[in-house]
Short mmCIF file of C-alpha atoms in Angstrom, two decimals:
data_model
loop_
_atom_site.label_atom_id
_atom_site.label_comp_id
_atom_site.label_asym_id
_atom_site.label_seq_id
_atom_site.Cartn_x
_atom_site.Cartn_y
_atom_site.Cartn_z
CA UNK O 76 96.62 118.79 117.76
CA UNK O 77 96.26 116.33 114.29
CA UNK O 78 98.77 112.50 115.31
CA UNK O 79 100.89 111.58 112.46
CA UNK O 80 103.36 108.69 111.86
CA UNK O 81 107.02 108.81 110.56
CA UNK O 82 107.76 105.10 109.82
CA UNK O 83 111.69 104.35 108.84
CA UNK O 84 112.79 102.18 107.48
CA UNK O 85 117.23 101.47 107.40
CA UNK O 86 117.59 97.95 107.06
CA UNK O 87 115.78 94.87 106.14
CA UNK O 88 116.59 94.46 110.30
CA UNK O 89 115.24 97.78 111.76
CA UNK O 90 112.13 100.01 112.02
CA UNK O 91 111.04 103.03 113.76
CA UNK O 92 108.01 103.99 114.29
CA UNK O 93 107.40 108.15 115.48
CA UNK O 94 104.34 109.66 116.20
CA UNK O 95 103.64 112.62 117.15
CA UNK O 96 101.05 115.53 117.77
CA UNK O 97 104.29 118.78 116.49
CA UNK O 98 103.06 120.54 113.89
CA UNK O 99 104.26 120.95 110.33
CA UNK O 100 104.76 123.91 110.15
CA UNK O 101 103.50 123.55 106.13
CA UNK O 102 102.34 126.33 105.14
CA UNK O 103 104.15 129.71 105.61
CA UNK O 104 101.45 131.24 108.16
CA UNK O 105 102.66 127.65 109.90
CA UNK O 106 106.70 129.16 109.73
CA UNK O 107 105.52 132.47 110.35
CA UNK O 108 104.22 131.18 113.85
CA UNK O 109 106.26 129.24 115.01
CA UNK O 110 109.81 131.74 114.79
CA UNK O 111 107.50 134.64 116.11
CA UNK O 112 107.09 131.91 119.06
CA UNK O 113 110.42 131.40 118.92
CA UNK O 114 111.16 135.07 119.08
CA UNK O 115 109.05 135.50 122.20
CA UNK O 116 110.31 132.03 123.45
CA UNK O 117 114.28 134.46 123.44
CA UNK O 118 112.51 137.60 124.36
CA UNK O 119 110.84 136.28 127.63
CA UNK O 120 114.04 134.68 129.24
CA UNK O 121 116.08 137.77 128.35
CA UNK O 122 113.59 139.62 129.68
CA UNK O 123 114.11 137.53 133.04
CA UNK O 124 117.58 138.07 133.09
CA UNK O 125 118.02 141.32 132.40
CA UNK O 126 114.97 141.94 135.33
CA UNK O 127 117.32 139.63 137.62
CA UNK O 128 120.31 141.54 136.57
CA UNK O 129 118.89 144.45 137.82
CA UNK O 130 117.52 143.71 141.24
CA UNK O 131 121.40 142.14 142.33
CA UNK O 132 123.09 145.42 140.64
CA UNK O 133 124.13 146.72 143.72
CA UNK O 134 125.69 143.05 144.12
CA UNK O 135 129.40 142.58 144.04
CA UNK O 136 129.97 140.26 140.54
CA UNK O 137 127.40 142.86 138.79
CA UNK O 138 129.58 145.50 137.46
CA UNK O 139 130.64 147.47 134.59
CA UNK O 140 132.84 145.76 132.36
CA UNK O 141 134.34 145.84 128.65
CA UNK O 142 131.26 145.04 127.45
CA UNK O 143 128.32 146.09 128.80
CA UNK O 144 128.48 149.48 130.74
CA UNK O 145 125.52 148.97 132.90
CA UNK O 146 126.51 151.69 135.16
CA UNK O 147 124.62 153.92 131.02
CA UNK O 148 121.77 150.67 130.71
CA UNK O 149 120.35 152.01 134.52
CA UNK O 150 120.27 154.62 133.60
CA UNK O 151 118.17 154.84 129.78
CA UNK O 152 115.00 154.30 130.33
CA UNK O 153 114.29 150.21 130.05
CA UNK O 154 116.83 150.55 132.75
CA UNK O 155 114.89 152.62 134.85
CA UNK O 156 112.06 150.94 134.37
CA UNK O 157 113.34 147.70 134.82
CA UNK O 158 115.27 149.13 138.51
CA UNK O 159 112.26 150.55 139.39
CA UNK O 160 110.04 147.26 139.46
CA UNK O 161 112.83 145.04 140.80
CA UNK O 162 113.39 147.72 143.91
CA UNK O 163 109.44 147.65 144.05
CA UNK O 164 108.08 144.81 143.63
CA UNK O 165 108.27 141.03 146.67
CA UNK O 166 110.52 138.58 145.31
CA UNK O 167 109.50 135.68 145.99
CA UNK O 168 106.49 136.81 143.94
CA UNK O 169 108.89 138.14 141.21
CA UNK O 170 110.21 134.74 141.89
CA UNK O 171 107.00 132.22 141.33
CA UNK O 172 106.46 134.39 138.30
CA UNK O 173 109.46 134.23 137.02
CA UNK O 174 109.39 130.82 137.13
CA UNK O 175 106.46 130.48 135.41
CA UNK O 176 108.32 132.30 132.66
CA UNK O 177 111.17 130.85 132.65
CA UNK O 178 109.01 126.36 132.29
CA UNK O 179 106.46 128.96 129.47
CA UNK O 180 110.14 129.69 127.75
CA UNK O 181 110.81 125.89 128.04
CA UNK O 182 108.64 124.17 127.02
CA UNK O 183 107.81 122.09 124.13
CA UNK O 184 104.63 122.35 123.10
CA UNK O 185 103.89 119.05 121.89
CA UNK O 186 104.78 115.74 122.49
CA UNK O 187 106.41 112.93 120.50
CA UNK O 188 105.83 109.30 120.88
CA UNK O 189 109.08 106.60 118.93
CA UNK O 190 109.25 103.07 119.41
CA UNK O 191 112.36 100.57 117.32
CA UNK O 192 112.07 98.04 116.76
CA UNK O 193 115.96 95.60 116.23
CA UNK O 194 115.86 92.02 115.11
CA UNK O 195 117.84 89.89 117.22
CA UNK O 196 118.69 93.21 120.49
CA UNK O 197 114.86 94.37 121.43
CA UNK O 198 113.18 97.07 120.96
CA UNK O 199 113.25 100.92 123.09
CA UNK O 200 110.03 103.28 122.79
CA UNK O 201 110.47 106.51 124.34
CA UNK O 202 108.34 109.53 125.23
CA UNK O 203 109.05 112.86 125.17
CA UNK O 204 109.92 114.82 128.03
CA UNK O 205 107.13 118.01 128.41
CA UNK O 206 110.65 120.51 128.44
CA UNK O 207 113.61 121.29 126.29
CA UNK O 208 115.28 120.53 129.34
CA UNK O 209 115.15 117.27 130.36
CA UNK O 210 115.26 113.92 128.82
CA UNK O 211 112.93 111.91 127.09
CA UNK O 212 111.82 108.89 128.82
CA UNK O 213 113.34 105.42 127.57
CA UNK O 214 112.43 101.50 127.97
CA UNK O 215 114.48 99.41 126.58
CA UNK O 216 112.71 95.04 126.17
CA UNK O 217 115.97 92.87 124.91
CA UNK O 218 113.69 90.66 122.62
CA UNK O 219 114.34 86.64 125.28
CA UNK O 220 112.23 89.20 127.22
CA UNK O 221 108.73 89.94 124.07
CA UNK O 222 106.30 87.64 124.64
CA UNK O 223 104.13 89.84 122.15
CA UNK O 224 102.98 92.49 120.38
CA UNK O 225 99.32 93.08 120.79
CA UNK O 226 96.36 96.14 120.03
CA UNK O 227 94.61 95.36 122.98
CA UNK O 228 91.32 98.16 123.51
CA UNK O 229 90.00 100.34 127.69
CA UNK O 230 88.02 102.96 128.14
CA UNK O 231 88.95 105.98 128.35
CA UNK O 232 86.36 107.37 130.10
CA UNK O 233 82.67 106.94 127.71
CA UNK O 234 84.87 106.14 124.33
CA UNK O 235 87.18 102.87 123.61
CA UNK O 236 89.98 103.65 123.03
CA UNK O 237 93.11 101.29 120.54
CA UNK O 238 96.71 100.96 122.32
CA UNK O 239 99.32 99.17 121.34
CA UNK O 240 101.20 96.61 124.05
CA UNK O 241 104.35 94.49 125.05
CA UNK O 242 103.22 91.30 126.62
CA UNK O 243 107.47 90.97 128.89
CA UNK O 244 108.41 87.83 130.55
CA UNK O 245 107.60 87.39 133.77
CA UNK O 246 105.67 91.17 134.14
CA UNK O 247 102.55 90.91 135.95
CA UNK O 248 101.17 94.15 133.17
CA UNK O 249 101.86 95.82 129.62
CA UNK O 250 104.62 98.09 127.91
CA UNK O 251 102.16 100.47 126.56
CA UNK O 252 103.55 102.22 123.70
CA UNK O 253 102.19 105.76 122.33
CA UNK O 254 101.57 105.53 126.41
CA UNK O 255 99.68 109.44 126.75
CA UNK O 256 98.68 110.18 122.42
CA UNK O 257 97.39 106.78 121.53
CA UNK O 258 97.13 106.81 117.97
CA UNK O 259 94.46 105.33 116.42
CA UNK O 260 93.41 101.82 115.09
CA UNK O 261 95.15 102.56 111.27
CA UNK O 262 98.18 103.81 113.31
CA UNK O 263 98.80 100.71 115.54
CA UNK O 264 97.82 98.40 112.77
CA UNK O 265 100.72 100.04 110.54
CA UNK O 266 102.96 100.06 113.86
CA UNK O 267 102.06 96.56 114.97
CA UNK O 268 102.57 94.55 111.44
CA UNK O 269 106.25 95.99 110.87
CA UNK O 270 107.10 95.57 114.30
CA UNK O 271 105.82 91.91 113.94
CA UNK O 272 107.79 91.30 110.73
CA UNK O 273 111.04 93.24 111.95
CA UNK O 274 110.69 91.22 114.96
CA UNK O 275 111.03 87.97 113.63
CA UNK O 276 110.89 88.82 109.53
CA UNK O 277 107.51 86.80 108.21
CA UNK O 278 107.29 83.73 110.58
CA UNK O 279 104.13 83.79 111.79
#
């Protein structure tokens, strides 16, 4: 997916830059696809829950209640079909398939990385997690530990790629900004200029 950069300047001393490969859902077809995927995720997750409810339907905590008449549910065509599958197939195999389905349901399908710059305090880098169940990986670097912000180039396979890096005092390796997405040089230069201007004002 193509990368897009979102730059924000809420105040003269604060700037944020976000790079993402998520779809913007601008067209009608893209919006319909997004809603269909959202609906499909909900159906798959509900199916997994329903399957394991059928698997353990004889347990003491799954009984007829005021809201769910389980006896009628299990006797219905769909309930009988799910019960047969739950009773027939191996538990380990179904558990593996269920785990893959749940992972697919909560997998984001896109990556979002950001850089927050606050003059006098420092910068914070962030990389989104691959699923909705975990938090983003963040790191804060105080201004006193920032030696410089530079654009480097390196080989990735047979391709030359540019990357934005923060040189931290006392660390042998630089901190790469947007390490997963690696946007092109034009976007990196925009972030580099905005970051340095925010950190150091107009100082060279």
